[in-house]
Amino acid sequence: MTDAVGQAGPSGVWATAVGVARVRAMETAGERPLFRDPLAQAFATAGGRDPGAAPPARADEASRRRWLGVAFSIVIRTKFLDDLLERAVASGVRQVVLLGAGMDSRAFRMDWPAGTRLFEVDTAEPLEFKASVLRQERAVPRCERIVVPVDLRDDWPGALAAAGHDAARPTVWIAEGLLIYLPEDAVRSLLDRVGALSVPGSRMGLTLGSRGVVERFRDDAAAGSAASMWVWEMPEDPVAWLAGLGWEAETFTLRERAEVYGRPLSTPPQRDEGPGGLVSAVRPAH
Ligand SMILES: C[S@@+](CC[C@H](N)C(=O)[O-])C[C@H]1O[C@@H](n2cnc3c(N)ncnc32)[C@H](O)[C@@H]1O
């Protein structure tokens, strides 16, 4: 199958990046969006997930609600990480690395200080798809944007260094909607490598699957859907876990951030909602 930009259609884990773009396009078209992502519509449409088309039929009300919850979490996490990146550049960080960048268009839609270098790491296929949509849209980045096609299970630090990343200077790392797709040992190895490339003053923004989410979604996840590929969720104490990896981290719940952003959740809190999956971390001086 080919799509509007003549590429093979999205498949496997990177198709999820197009689904994320669809949600961002819907938010952008809303009345009081928490962010504006003007390229999201083009990514979604080219990937066959036109935001204007009828949503896929859901098996039942419960699964429809779960899907709405995922869409809501994508909107809140996007705003959370936009703010984190703004704080990082305000603190003087000029290197940004998006791990599993997918259709993230922050290079094009955010204001970056002069000298900012933004690296997009993902596998070759989504990055080629993205490049063709960007060409079609004549999109112009607002910083130096460097694409690094590599599998995060391979020697990505080597590829990143070859692309010009300077590990002697601070970096802000983003892993948004990524870790939930990786087995535990891959998450550990990824974060060990991130740590090894992070001088003091570096920062990190992560989104973690909340505890129990993999099981909750497993039963009605359609084959090939995002949820069918989820495997990893956060440890019991994410702050302690990240401290062990050399980070001073804070976690935030979706509910709490949503409230701050003026989008309070209407559902009452459950007795124990567990730690939040939105992580902001700083690499301290030792
Ligand atoms: C749900 S998407 C999120 C994309 C982006 N971070 C965002 O929030 O818009 C997950 C992304 O992780 C990428 N990914 C998953 N496993 C990967 C791997 N082993 N190496 C490189 N990228 C990977 C996929 O290709 C996909 O683009």
Short mmCIF file of N, CA, C and O and ligand atoms in Angstrom, two decimals, residues 13-14 16-17 20 24 77 99-104 121-123 126 150-153 176-178 181-182, ligand 1:
data_model
loop_
_atom_site.label_atom_id
_atom_site.label_comp_id
_atom_site.label_asym_id
_atom_site.label_seq_id
_atom_site.Cartn_x
_atom_site.Cartn_y
_atom_site.Cartn_z
N VAL A 13 5.53 -0.56 14.89
CA VAL A 13 5.50 0.39 16.00
C VAL A 13 5.50 1.84 15.51
O VAL A 13 4.92 2.71 16.16
N TRP A 14 6.06 2.12 14.35
CA TRP A 14 6.10 3.53 13.98
C TRP A 14 4.75 4.06 13.50
O TRP A 14 4.53 5.28 13.46
N THR A 16 2.31 4.05 15.21
CA THR A 16 1.77 4.72 16.39
C THR A 16 2.10 6.21 16.36
O THR A 16 1.36 7.03 16.89
N ALA A 17 3.22 6.56 15.70
CA ALA A 17 3.61 7.98 15.64
C ALA A 17 2.61 8.77 14.81
O ALA A 17 2.36 9.96 15.07
N VAL A 20 -0.37 9.44 16.96
CA VAL A 20 -0.09 10.56 17.88
C VAL A 20 -0.29 11.88 17.12
O VAL A 20 -0.90 12.83 17.65
N ARG A 24 -2.70 15.19 17.89
CA ARG A 24 -2.18 16.57 17.96
C ARG A 24 -2.90 17.46 16.94
O ARG A 24 -3.14 18.64 17.21
N ARG A 77 0.68 15.29 27.82
CA ARG A 77 2.13 15.03 27.84
C ARG A 77 2.86 15.95 26.86
O ARG A 77 3.99 16.36 27.09
N LEU A 99 14.29 11.05 21.37
CA LEU A 99 14.47 9.60 21.18
C LEU A 99 13.14 9.01 20.73
O LEU A 99 12.12 9.21 21.40
N GLY A 100 13.13 8.31 19.63
CA GLY A 100 11.85 7.82 19.08
C GLY A 100 11.02 9.02 18.67
O GLY A 100 9.88 9.18 19.08
N ALA A 101 11.62 9.88 17.83
CA ALA A 101 11.03 11.20 17.53
C ALA A 101 9.69 11.09 16.81
O ALA A 101 8.81 11.94 16.99
N GLY A 102 9.52 10.06 15.99
CA GLY A 102 8.25 9.92 15.27
C GLY A 102 7.92 11.18 14.50
O GLY A 102 8.76 11.79 13.83
N MET A 103 6.67 11.63 14.62
CA MET A 103 6.21 12.82 13.88
C MET A 103 6.27 14.08 14.75
O MET A 103 5.59 15.06 14.48
N ASP A 104 7.09 14.03 15.79
CA ASP A 104 7.30 15.22 16.63
C ASP A 104 7.75 16.37 15.74
O ASP A 104 8.71 16.25 14.99
N VAL A 121 16.01 11.13 16.63
CA VAL A 121 16.46 9.74 16.51
C VAL A 121 15.23 8.84 16.34
O VAL A 121 14.32 8.86 17.17
N ASP A 122 15.22 8.09 15.28
CA ASP A 122 14.17 7.08 15.07
C ASP A 122 14.70 6.15 13.99
O ASP A 122 15.79 6.36 13.45
N THR A 123 13.94 5.13 13.68
CA THR A 123 14.38 4.23 12.61
C THR A 123 14.19 4.92 11.25
O THR A 123 13.49 5.93 11.14
N PRO A 126 10.17 5.64 9.43
CA PRO A 126 9.37 6.82 9.80
C PRO A 126 10.05 8.13 9.45
O PRO A 126 9.38 9.10 9.08
N VAL A 150 18.45 5.50 13.13
CA VAL A 150 19.14 4.36 13.78
C VAL A 150 18.13 3.67 14.69
O VAL A 150 17.22 4.31 15.22
N ASP A 151 18.31 2.38 14.86
CA ASP A 151 17.47 1.64 15.78
C ASP A 151 18.04 1.82 17.19
O ASP A 151 19.26 1.67 17.38
N LEU A 152 17.18 2.13 18.13
CA LEU A 152 17.65 2.38 19.50
C LEU A 152 18.16 1.11 20.17
O LEU A 152 18.69 1.16 21.28
N ARG A 153 18.03 -0.03 19.51
CA ARG A 153 18.63 -1.26 20.04
C ARG A 153 20.06 -1.42 19.53
O ARG A 153 20.79 -2.29 19.97
N GLU A 176 9.31 10.39 24.61
CA GLU A 176 7.86 10.61 24.73
C GLU A 176 7.13 9.47 24.04
O GLU A 176 7.31 9.25 22.83
N GLY A 177 6.32 8.76 24.79
CA GLY A 177 5.56 7.66 24.19
C GLY A 177 6.45 6.57 23.65
O GLY A 177 6.07 5.87 22.70
N LEU A 178 7.63 6.42 24.21
CA LEU A 178 8.59 5.45 23.67
C LEU A 178 8.81 4.25 24.60
O LEU A 178 8.73 3.10 24.17
N TYR A 181 7.01 0.84 24.80
CA TYR A 181 7.16 -0.16 23.73
C TYR A 181 8.41 -1.03 23.89
O TYR A 181 8.62 -1.93 23.08
N LEU A 182 9.25 -0.69 24.88
CA LEU A 182 10.53 -1.40 24.99
C LEU A 182 10.51 -2.38 26.15
O LEU A 182 10.01 -2.06 27.24
C1 LIG B 1 4.22 6.40 19.95
S1 LIG B 1 5.48 6.94 18.85
C2 LIG B 1 5.91 8.46 19.66
C3 LIG B 1 6.60 9.40 18.73
C4 LIG B 1 7.00 10.74 19.33
N1 LIG B 1 7.90 10.61 20.44
C5 LIG B 1 5.79 11.53 19.72
O1 LIG B 1 5.41 11.54 20.90
O2 LIG B 1 5.19 12.15 18.82
C6 LIG B 1 6.86 5.87 19.22
C7 LIG B 1 8.05 6.12 18.32
O3 LIG B 1 9.16 5.37 18.83
C8 LIG B 1 9.87 4.84 17.74
N2 LIG B 1 10.59 3.63 18.16
C9 LIG B 1 10.09 2.55 18.78
N3 LIG B 1 11.05 1.61 18.94
C10 LIG B 1 12.18 2.13 18.40
C11 LIG B 1 13.51 1.65 18.25
N4 LIG B 1 13.86 0.44 18.67
N5 LIG B 1 14.41 2.46 17.65
C12 LIG B 1 14.06 3.69 17.21
N6 LIG B 1 12.83 4.21 17.33
C13 LIG B 1 11.89 3.43 17.91
C14 LIG B 1 8.80 4.51 16.70
O4 LIG B 1 9.33 4.39 15.39
C15 LIG B 1 7.85 5.68 16.87
O5 LIG B 1 8.17 6.73 16.00
#
